[in-house]
mmCIF file with all atom_site columns, C-alpha atoms and ligand atoms in Angstrom:
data_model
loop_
_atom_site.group_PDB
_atom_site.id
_atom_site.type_symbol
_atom_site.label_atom_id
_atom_site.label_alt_id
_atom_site.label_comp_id
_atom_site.label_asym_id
_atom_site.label_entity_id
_atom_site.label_seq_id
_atom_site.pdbx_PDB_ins_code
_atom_site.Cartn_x
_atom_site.Cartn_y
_atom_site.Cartn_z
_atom_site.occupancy
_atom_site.B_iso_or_equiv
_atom_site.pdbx_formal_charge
_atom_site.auth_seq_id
_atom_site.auth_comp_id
_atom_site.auth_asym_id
_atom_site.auth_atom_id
_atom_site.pdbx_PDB_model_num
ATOM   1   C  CA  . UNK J 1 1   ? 17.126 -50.023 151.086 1.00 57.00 ? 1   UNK J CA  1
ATOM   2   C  CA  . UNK J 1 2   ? 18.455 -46.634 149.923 1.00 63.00 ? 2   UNK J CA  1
ATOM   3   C  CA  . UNK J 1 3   ? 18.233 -45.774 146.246 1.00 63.00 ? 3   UNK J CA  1
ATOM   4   C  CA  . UNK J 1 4   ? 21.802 -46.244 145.533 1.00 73.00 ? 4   UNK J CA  1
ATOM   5   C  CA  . UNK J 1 5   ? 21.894 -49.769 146.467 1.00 72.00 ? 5   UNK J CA  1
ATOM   6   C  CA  . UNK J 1 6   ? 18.825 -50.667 144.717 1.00 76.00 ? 6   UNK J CA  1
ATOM   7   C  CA  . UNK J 1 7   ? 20.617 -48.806 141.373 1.00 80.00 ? 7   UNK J CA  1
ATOM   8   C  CA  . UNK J 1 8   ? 23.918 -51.103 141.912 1.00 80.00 ? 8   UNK J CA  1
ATOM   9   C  CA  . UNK J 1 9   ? 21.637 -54.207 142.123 1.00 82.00 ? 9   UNK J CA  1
ATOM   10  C  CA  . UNK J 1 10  ? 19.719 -53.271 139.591 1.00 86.00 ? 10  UNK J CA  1
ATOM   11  C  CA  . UNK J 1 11  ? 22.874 -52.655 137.710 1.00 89.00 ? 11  UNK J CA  1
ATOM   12  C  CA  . UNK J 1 12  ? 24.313 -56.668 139.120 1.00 90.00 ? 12  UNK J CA  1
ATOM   13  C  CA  . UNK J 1 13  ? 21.217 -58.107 137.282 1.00 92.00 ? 13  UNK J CA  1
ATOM   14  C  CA  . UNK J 1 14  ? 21.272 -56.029 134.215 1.00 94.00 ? 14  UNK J CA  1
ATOM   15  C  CA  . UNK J 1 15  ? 25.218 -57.307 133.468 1.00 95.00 ? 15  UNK J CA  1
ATOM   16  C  CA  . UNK J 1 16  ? 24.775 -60.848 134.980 1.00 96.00 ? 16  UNK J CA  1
ATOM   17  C  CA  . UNK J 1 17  ? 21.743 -61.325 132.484 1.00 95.00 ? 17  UNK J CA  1
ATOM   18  C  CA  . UNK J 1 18  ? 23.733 -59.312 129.490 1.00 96.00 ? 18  UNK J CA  1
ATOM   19  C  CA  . UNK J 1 19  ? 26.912 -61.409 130.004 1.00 97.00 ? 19  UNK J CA  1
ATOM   20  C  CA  . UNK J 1 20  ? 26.409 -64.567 131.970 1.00 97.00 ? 20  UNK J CA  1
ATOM   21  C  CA  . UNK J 1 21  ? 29.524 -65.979 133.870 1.00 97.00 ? 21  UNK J CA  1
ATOM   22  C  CA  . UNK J 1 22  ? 29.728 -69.977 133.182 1.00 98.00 ? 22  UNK J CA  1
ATOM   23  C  CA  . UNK J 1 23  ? 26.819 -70.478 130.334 1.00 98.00 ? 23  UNK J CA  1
ATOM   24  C  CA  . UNK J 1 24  ? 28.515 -73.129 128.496 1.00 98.00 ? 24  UNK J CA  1
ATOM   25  C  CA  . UNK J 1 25  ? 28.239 -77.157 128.787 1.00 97.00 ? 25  UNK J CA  1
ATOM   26  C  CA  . UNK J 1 26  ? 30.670 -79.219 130.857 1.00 96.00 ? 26  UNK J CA  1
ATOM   27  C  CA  . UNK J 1 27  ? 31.832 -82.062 129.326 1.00 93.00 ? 27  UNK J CA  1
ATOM   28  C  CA  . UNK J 1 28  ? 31.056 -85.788 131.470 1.00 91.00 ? 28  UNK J CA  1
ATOM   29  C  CA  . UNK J 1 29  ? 30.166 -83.784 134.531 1.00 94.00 ? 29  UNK J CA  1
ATOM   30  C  CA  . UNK J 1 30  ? 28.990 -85.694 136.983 1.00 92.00 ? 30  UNK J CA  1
ATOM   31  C  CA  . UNK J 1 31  ? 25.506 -84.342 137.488 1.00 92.00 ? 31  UNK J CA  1
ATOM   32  C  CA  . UNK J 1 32  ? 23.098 -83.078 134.912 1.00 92.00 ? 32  UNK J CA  1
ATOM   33  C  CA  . UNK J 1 33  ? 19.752 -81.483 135.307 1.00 93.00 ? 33  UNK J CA  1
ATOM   34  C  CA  . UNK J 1 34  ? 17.308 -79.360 133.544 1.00 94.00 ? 34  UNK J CA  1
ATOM   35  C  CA  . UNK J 1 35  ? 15.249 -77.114 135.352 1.00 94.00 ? 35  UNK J CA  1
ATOM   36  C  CA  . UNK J 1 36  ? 11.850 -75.581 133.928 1.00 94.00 ? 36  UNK J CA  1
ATOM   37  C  CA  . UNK J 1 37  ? 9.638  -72.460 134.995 1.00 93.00 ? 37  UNK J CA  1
ATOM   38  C  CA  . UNK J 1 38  ? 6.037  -72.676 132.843 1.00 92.00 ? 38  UNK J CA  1
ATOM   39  C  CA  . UNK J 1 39  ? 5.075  -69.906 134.731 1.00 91.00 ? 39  UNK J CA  1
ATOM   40  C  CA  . UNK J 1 40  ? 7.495  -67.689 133.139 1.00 94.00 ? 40  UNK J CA  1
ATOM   41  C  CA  . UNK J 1 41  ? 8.826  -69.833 130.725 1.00 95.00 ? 41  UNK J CA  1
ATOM   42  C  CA  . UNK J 1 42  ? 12.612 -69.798 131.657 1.00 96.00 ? 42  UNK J CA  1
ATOM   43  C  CA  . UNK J 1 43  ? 14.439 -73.737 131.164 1.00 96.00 ? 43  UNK J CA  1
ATOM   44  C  CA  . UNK J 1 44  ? 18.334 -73.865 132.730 1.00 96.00 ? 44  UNK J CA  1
ATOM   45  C  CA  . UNK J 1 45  ? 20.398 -77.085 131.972 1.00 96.00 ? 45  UNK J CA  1
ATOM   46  C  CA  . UNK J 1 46  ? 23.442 -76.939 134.935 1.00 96.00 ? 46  UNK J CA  1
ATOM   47  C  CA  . UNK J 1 47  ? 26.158 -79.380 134.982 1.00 96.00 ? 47  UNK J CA  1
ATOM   48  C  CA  . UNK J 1 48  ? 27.986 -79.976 137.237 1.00 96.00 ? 48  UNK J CA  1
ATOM   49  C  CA  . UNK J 1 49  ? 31.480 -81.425 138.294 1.00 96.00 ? 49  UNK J CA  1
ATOM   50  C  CA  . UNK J 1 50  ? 32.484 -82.844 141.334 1.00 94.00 ? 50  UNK J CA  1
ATOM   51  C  CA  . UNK J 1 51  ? 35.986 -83.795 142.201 1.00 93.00 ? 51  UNK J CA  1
ATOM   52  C  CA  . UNK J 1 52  ? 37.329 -87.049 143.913 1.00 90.00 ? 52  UNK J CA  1
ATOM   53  C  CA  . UNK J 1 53  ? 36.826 -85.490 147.568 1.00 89.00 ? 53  UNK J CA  1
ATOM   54  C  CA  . UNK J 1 54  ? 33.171 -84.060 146.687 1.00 88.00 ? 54  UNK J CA  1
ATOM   55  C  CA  . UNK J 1 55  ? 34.105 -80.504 146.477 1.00 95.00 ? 55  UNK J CA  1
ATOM   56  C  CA  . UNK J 1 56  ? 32.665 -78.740 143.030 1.00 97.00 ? 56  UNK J CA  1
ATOM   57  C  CA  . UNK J 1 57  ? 35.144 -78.511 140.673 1.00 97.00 ? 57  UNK J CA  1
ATOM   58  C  CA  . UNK J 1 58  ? 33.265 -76.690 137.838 1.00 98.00 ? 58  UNK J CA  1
ATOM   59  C  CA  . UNK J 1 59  ? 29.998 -75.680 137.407 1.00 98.00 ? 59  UNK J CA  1
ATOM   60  C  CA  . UNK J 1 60  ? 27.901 -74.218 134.331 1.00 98.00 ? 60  UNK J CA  1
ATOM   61  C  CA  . UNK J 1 61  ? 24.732 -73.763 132.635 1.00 98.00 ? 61  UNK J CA  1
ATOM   62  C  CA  . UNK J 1 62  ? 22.843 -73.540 129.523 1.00 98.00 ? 62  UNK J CA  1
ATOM   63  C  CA  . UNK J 1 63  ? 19.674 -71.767 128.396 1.00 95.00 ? 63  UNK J CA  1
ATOM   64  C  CA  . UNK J 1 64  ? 17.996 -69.006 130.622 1.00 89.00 ? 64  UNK J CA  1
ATOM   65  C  CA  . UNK J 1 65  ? 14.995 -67.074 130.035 1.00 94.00 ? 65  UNK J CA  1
ATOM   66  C  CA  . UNK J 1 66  ? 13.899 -64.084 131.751 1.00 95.00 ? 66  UNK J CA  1
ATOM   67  C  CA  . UNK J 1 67  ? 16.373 -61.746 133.081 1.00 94.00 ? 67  UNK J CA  1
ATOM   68  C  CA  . UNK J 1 68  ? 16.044 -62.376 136.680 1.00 94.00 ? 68  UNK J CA  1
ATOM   69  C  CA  . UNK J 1 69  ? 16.030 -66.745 135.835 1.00 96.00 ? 69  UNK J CA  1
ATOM   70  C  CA  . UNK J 1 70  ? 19.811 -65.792 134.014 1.00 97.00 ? 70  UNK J CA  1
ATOM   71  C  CA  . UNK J 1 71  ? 21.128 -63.740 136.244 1.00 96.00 ? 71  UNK J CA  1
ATOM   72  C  CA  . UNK J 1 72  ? 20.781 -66.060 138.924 1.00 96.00 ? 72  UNK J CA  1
ATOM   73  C  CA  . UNK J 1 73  ? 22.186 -68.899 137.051 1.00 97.00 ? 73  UNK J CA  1
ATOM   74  C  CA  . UNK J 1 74  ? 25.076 -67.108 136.658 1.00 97.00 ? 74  UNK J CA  1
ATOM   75  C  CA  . UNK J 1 75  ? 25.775 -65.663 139.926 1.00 96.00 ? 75  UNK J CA  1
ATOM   76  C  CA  . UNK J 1 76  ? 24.753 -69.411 141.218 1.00 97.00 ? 76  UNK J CA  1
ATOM   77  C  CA  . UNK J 1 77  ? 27.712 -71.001 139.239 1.00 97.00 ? 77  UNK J CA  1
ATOM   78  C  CA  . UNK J 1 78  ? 29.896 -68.433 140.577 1.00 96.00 ? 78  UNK J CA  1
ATOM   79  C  CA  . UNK J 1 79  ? 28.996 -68.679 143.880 1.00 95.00 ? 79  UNK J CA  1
ATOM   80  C  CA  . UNK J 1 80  ? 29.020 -72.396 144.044 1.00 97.00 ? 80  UNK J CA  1
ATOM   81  C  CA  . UNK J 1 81  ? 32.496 -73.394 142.319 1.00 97.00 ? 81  UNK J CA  1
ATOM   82  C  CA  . UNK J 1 82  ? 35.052 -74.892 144.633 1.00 96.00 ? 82  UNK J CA  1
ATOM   83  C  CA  . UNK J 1 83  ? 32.689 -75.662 147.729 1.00 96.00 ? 83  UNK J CA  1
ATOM   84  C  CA  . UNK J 1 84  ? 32.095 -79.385 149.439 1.00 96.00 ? 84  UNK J CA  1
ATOM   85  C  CA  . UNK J 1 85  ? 28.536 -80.408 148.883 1.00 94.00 ? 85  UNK J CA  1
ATOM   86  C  CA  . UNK J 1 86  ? 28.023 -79.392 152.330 1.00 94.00 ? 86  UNK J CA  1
ATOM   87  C  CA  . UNK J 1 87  ? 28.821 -75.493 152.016 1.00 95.00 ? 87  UNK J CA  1
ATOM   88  C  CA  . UNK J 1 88  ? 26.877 -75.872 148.855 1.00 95.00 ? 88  UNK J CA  1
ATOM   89  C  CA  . UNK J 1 89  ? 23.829 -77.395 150.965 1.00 94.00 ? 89  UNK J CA  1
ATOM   90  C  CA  . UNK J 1 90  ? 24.313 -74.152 153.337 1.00 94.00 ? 90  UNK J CA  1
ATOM   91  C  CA  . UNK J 1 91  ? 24.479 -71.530 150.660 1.00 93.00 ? 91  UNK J CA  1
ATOM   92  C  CA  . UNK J 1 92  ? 21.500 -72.916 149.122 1.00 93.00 ? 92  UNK J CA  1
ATOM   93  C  CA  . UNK J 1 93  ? 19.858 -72.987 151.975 1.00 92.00 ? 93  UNK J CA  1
ATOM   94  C  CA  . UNK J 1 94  ? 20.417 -69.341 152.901 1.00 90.00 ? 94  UNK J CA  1
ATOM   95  C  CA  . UNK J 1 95  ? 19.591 -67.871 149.353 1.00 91.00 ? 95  UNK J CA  1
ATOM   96  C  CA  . UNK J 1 96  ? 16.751 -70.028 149.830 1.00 89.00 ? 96  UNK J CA  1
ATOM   97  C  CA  . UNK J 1 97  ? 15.535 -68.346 152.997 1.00 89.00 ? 97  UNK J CA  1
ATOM   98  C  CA  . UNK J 1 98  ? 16.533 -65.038 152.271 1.00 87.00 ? 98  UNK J CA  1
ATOM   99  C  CA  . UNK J 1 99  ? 14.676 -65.073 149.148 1.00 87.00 ? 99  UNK J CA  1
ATOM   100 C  CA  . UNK J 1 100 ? 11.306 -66.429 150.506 1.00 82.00 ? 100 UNK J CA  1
ATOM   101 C  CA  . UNK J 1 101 ? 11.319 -65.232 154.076 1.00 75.00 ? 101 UNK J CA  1
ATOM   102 C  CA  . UNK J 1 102 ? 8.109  -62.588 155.366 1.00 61.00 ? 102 UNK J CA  1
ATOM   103 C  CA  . UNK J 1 103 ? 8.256  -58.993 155.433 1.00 52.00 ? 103 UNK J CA  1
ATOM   104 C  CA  . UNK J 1 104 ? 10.812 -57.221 154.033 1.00 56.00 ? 104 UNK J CA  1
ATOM   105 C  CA  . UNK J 1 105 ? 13.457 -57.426 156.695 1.00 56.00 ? 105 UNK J CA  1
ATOM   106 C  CA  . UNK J 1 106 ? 16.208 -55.796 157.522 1.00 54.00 ? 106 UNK J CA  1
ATOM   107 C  CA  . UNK J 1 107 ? 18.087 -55.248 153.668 1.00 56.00 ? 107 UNK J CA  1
ATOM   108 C  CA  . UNK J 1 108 ? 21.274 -57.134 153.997 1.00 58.00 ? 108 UNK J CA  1
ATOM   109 C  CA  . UNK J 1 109 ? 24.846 -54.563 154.300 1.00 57.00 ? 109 UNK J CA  1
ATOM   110 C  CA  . UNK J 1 110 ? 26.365 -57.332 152.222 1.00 58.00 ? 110 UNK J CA  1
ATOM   111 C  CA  . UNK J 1 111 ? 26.835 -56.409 148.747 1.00 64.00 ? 111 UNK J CA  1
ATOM   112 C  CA  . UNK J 1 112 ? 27.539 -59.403 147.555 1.00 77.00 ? 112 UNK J CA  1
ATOM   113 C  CA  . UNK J 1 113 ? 25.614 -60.550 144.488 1.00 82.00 ? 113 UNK J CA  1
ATOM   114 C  CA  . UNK J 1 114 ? 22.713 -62.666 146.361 1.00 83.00 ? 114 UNK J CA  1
ATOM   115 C  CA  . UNK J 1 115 ? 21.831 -59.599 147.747 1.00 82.00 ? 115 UNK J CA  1
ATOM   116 C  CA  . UNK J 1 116 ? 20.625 -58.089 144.670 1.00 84.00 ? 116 UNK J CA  1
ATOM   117 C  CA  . UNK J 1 117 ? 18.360 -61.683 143.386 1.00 87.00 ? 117 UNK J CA  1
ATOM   118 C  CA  . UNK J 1 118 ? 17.002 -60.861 147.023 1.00 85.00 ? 118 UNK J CA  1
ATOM   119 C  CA  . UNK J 1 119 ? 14.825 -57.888 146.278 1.00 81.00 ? 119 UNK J CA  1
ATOM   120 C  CA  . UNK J 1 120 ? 12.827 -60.582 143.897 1.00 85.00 ? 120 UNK J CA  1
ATOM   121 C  CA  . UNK J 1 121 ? 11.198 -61.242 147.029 1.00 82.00 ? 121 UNK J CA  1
ATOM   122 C  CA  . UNK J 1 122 ? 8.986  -58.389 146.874 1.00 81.00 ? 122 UNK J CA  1
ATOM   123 C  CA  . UNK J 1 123 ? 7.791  -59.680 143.404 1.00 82.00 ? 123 UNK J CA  1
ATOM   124 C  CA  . UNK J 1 124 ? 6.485  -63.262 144.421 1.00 82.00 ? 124 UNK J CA  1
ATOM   125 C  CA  . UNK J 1 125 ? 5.865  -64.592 140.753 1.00 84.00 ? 125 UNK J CA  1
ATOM   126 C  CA  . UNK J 1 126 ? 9.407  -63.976 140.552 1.00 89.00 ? 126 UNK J CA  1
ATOM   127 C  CA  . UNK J 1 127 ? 10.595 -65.637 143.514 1.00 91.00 ? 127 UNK J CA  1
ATOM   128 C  CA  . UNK J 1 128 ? 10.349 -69.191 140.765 1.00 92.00 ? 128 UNK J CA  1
ATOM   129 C  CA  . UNK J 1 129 ? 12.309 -67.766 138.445 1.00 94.00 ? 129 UNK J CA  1
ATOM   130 C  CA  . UNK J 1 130 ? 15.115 -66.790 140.734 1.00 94.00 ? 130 UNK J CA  1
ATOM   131 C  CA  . UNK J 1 131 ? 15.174 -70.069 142.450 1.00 94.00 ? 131 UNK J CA  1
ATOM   132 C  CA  . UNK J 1 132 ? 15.496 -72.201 139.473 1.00 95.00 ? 132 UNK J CA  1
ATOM   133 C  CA  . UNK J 1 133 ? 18.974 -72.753 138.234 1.00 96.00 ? 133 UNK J CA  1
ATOM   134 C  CA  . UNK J 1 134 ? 19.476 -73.581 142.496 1.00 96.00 ? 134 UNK J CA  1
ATOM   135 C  CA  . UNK J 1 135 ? 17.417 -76.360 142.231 1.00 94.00 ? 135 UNK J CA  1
ATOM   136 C  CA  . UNK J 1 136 ? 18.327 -77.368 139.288 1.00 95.00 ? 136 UNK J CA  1
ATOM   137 C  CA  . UNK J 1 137 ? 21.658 -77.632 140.406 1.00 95.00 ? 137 UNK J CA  1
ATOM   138 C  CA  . UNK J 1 138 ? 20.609 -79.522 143.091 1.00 93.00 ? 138 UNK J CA  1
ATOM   139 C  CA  . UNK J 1 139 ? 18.979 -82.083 141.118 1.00 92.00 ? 139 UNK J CA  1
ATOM   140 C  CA  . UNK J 1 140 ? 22.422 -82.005 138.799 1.00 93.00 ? 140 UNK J CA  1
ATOM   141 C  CA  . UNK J 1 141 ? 24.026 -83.093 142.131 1.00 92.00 ? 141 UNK J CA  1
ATOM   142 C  CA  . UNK J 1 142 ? 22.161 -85.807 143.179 1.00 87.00 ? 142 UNK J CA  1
ATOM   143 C  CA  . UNK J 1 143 ? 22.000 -87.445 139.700 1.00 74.00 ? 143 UNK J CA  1
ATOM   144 C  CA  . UNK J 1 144 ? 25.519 -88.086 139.596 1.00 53.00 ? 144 UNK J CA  1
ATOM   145 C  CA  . UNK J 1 145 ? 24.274 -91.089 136.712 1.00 50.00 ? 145 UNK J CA  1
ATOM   146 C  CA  . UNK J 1 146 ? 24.098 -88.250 134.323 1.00 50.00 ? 146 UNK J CA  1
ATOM   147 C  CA  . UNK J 1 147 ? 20.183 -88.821 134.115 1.00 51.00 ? 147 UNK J CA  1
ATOM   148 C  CA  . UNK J 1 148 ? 18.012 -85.561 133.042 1.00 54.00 ? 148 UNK J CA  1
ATOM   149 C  CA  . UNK J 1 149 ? 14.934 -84.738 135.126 1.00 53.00 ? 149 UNK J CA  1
ATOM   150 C  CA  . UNK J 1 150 ? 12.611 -82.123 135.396 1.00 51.00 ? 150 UNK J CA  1
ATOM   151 C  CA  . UNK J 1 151 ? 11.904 -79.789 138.548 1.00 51.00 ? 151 UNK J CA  1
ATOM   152 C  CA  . UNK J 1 152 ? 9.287  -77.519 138.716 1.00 49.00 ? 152 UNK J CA  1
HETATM 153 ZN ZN1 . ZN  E 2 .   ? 11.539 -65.981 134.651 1.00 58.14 ? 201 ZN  E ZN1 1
#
């Protein structure tokens, strides 16, 4: 990765974590979940809203912690808003494996925000608290009761 696009990402974290998009509570979403890290200490709430045909409506979160665990929580909400649970289900699963895969790899041309949680990979204690407010927001999906639960 050259050195300017490890200064913009650095710079996509830095204002993502200053000035989170979507940190604020939905009211009667449809899912609800809290996610905790004890490793580093970061707790998300996400809510979440789906509409009558399953696509997410709104999305938010509460809380935070470390840099990184914000950051991601807010470019999660905004990249999740206004898919089906299925897109959802594939963007998960990419950040997912682009975040935990081997070796460094090939750095992605996309500058797209993922891109710049994906250097956490080198840091593998990290890897947790980038991941967090995605499961979390899984678990907010499939409690559509409203329940709370934990993930770790
Ligand atoms: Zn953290």
């Amino acid at each position: 990765m050259s050195f300017d696009a490890q200064e913009l990402y650095r710079e996509v974290i830095v204002d993502h974590s200053r000035r989170p998009r979507n940190r604020r509570a939905i009211e009667s979403p449809t899912g609800h979940a809290v996610g905790h890290n004890p490793l580093c200490g970061d707790r998300v709430h996400v809510y979440v809203k789906l509409d009558n045909d399953g696509k997410i409506e709104d999305v938010s979160f509460e809380g935070g912690g470390c840099a990184i665990s914000t950051a991601s929580a807010s470019i999660m909400t905004e990249t999740m808003v206004g898919h089906t649970l299925d897109e959802a289900q594939k963007l998960f699963e990419s950040f997912h494996e682009r975040l935990t895969r081997n070796g460094e790899g090939p750095p992605s041309d996309e500058l797209d925000p993922i891109s710049a949680i994906e250097g956490v990979r080198r840091f593998p204690a990290r890897v947790k608290c980038a991941t967090l407010a995605w499961h979390t927001l899984k678990a907010a999906i499939d409690q559509r009761n409203g329940d709370v639960v934990k993930t770790e």
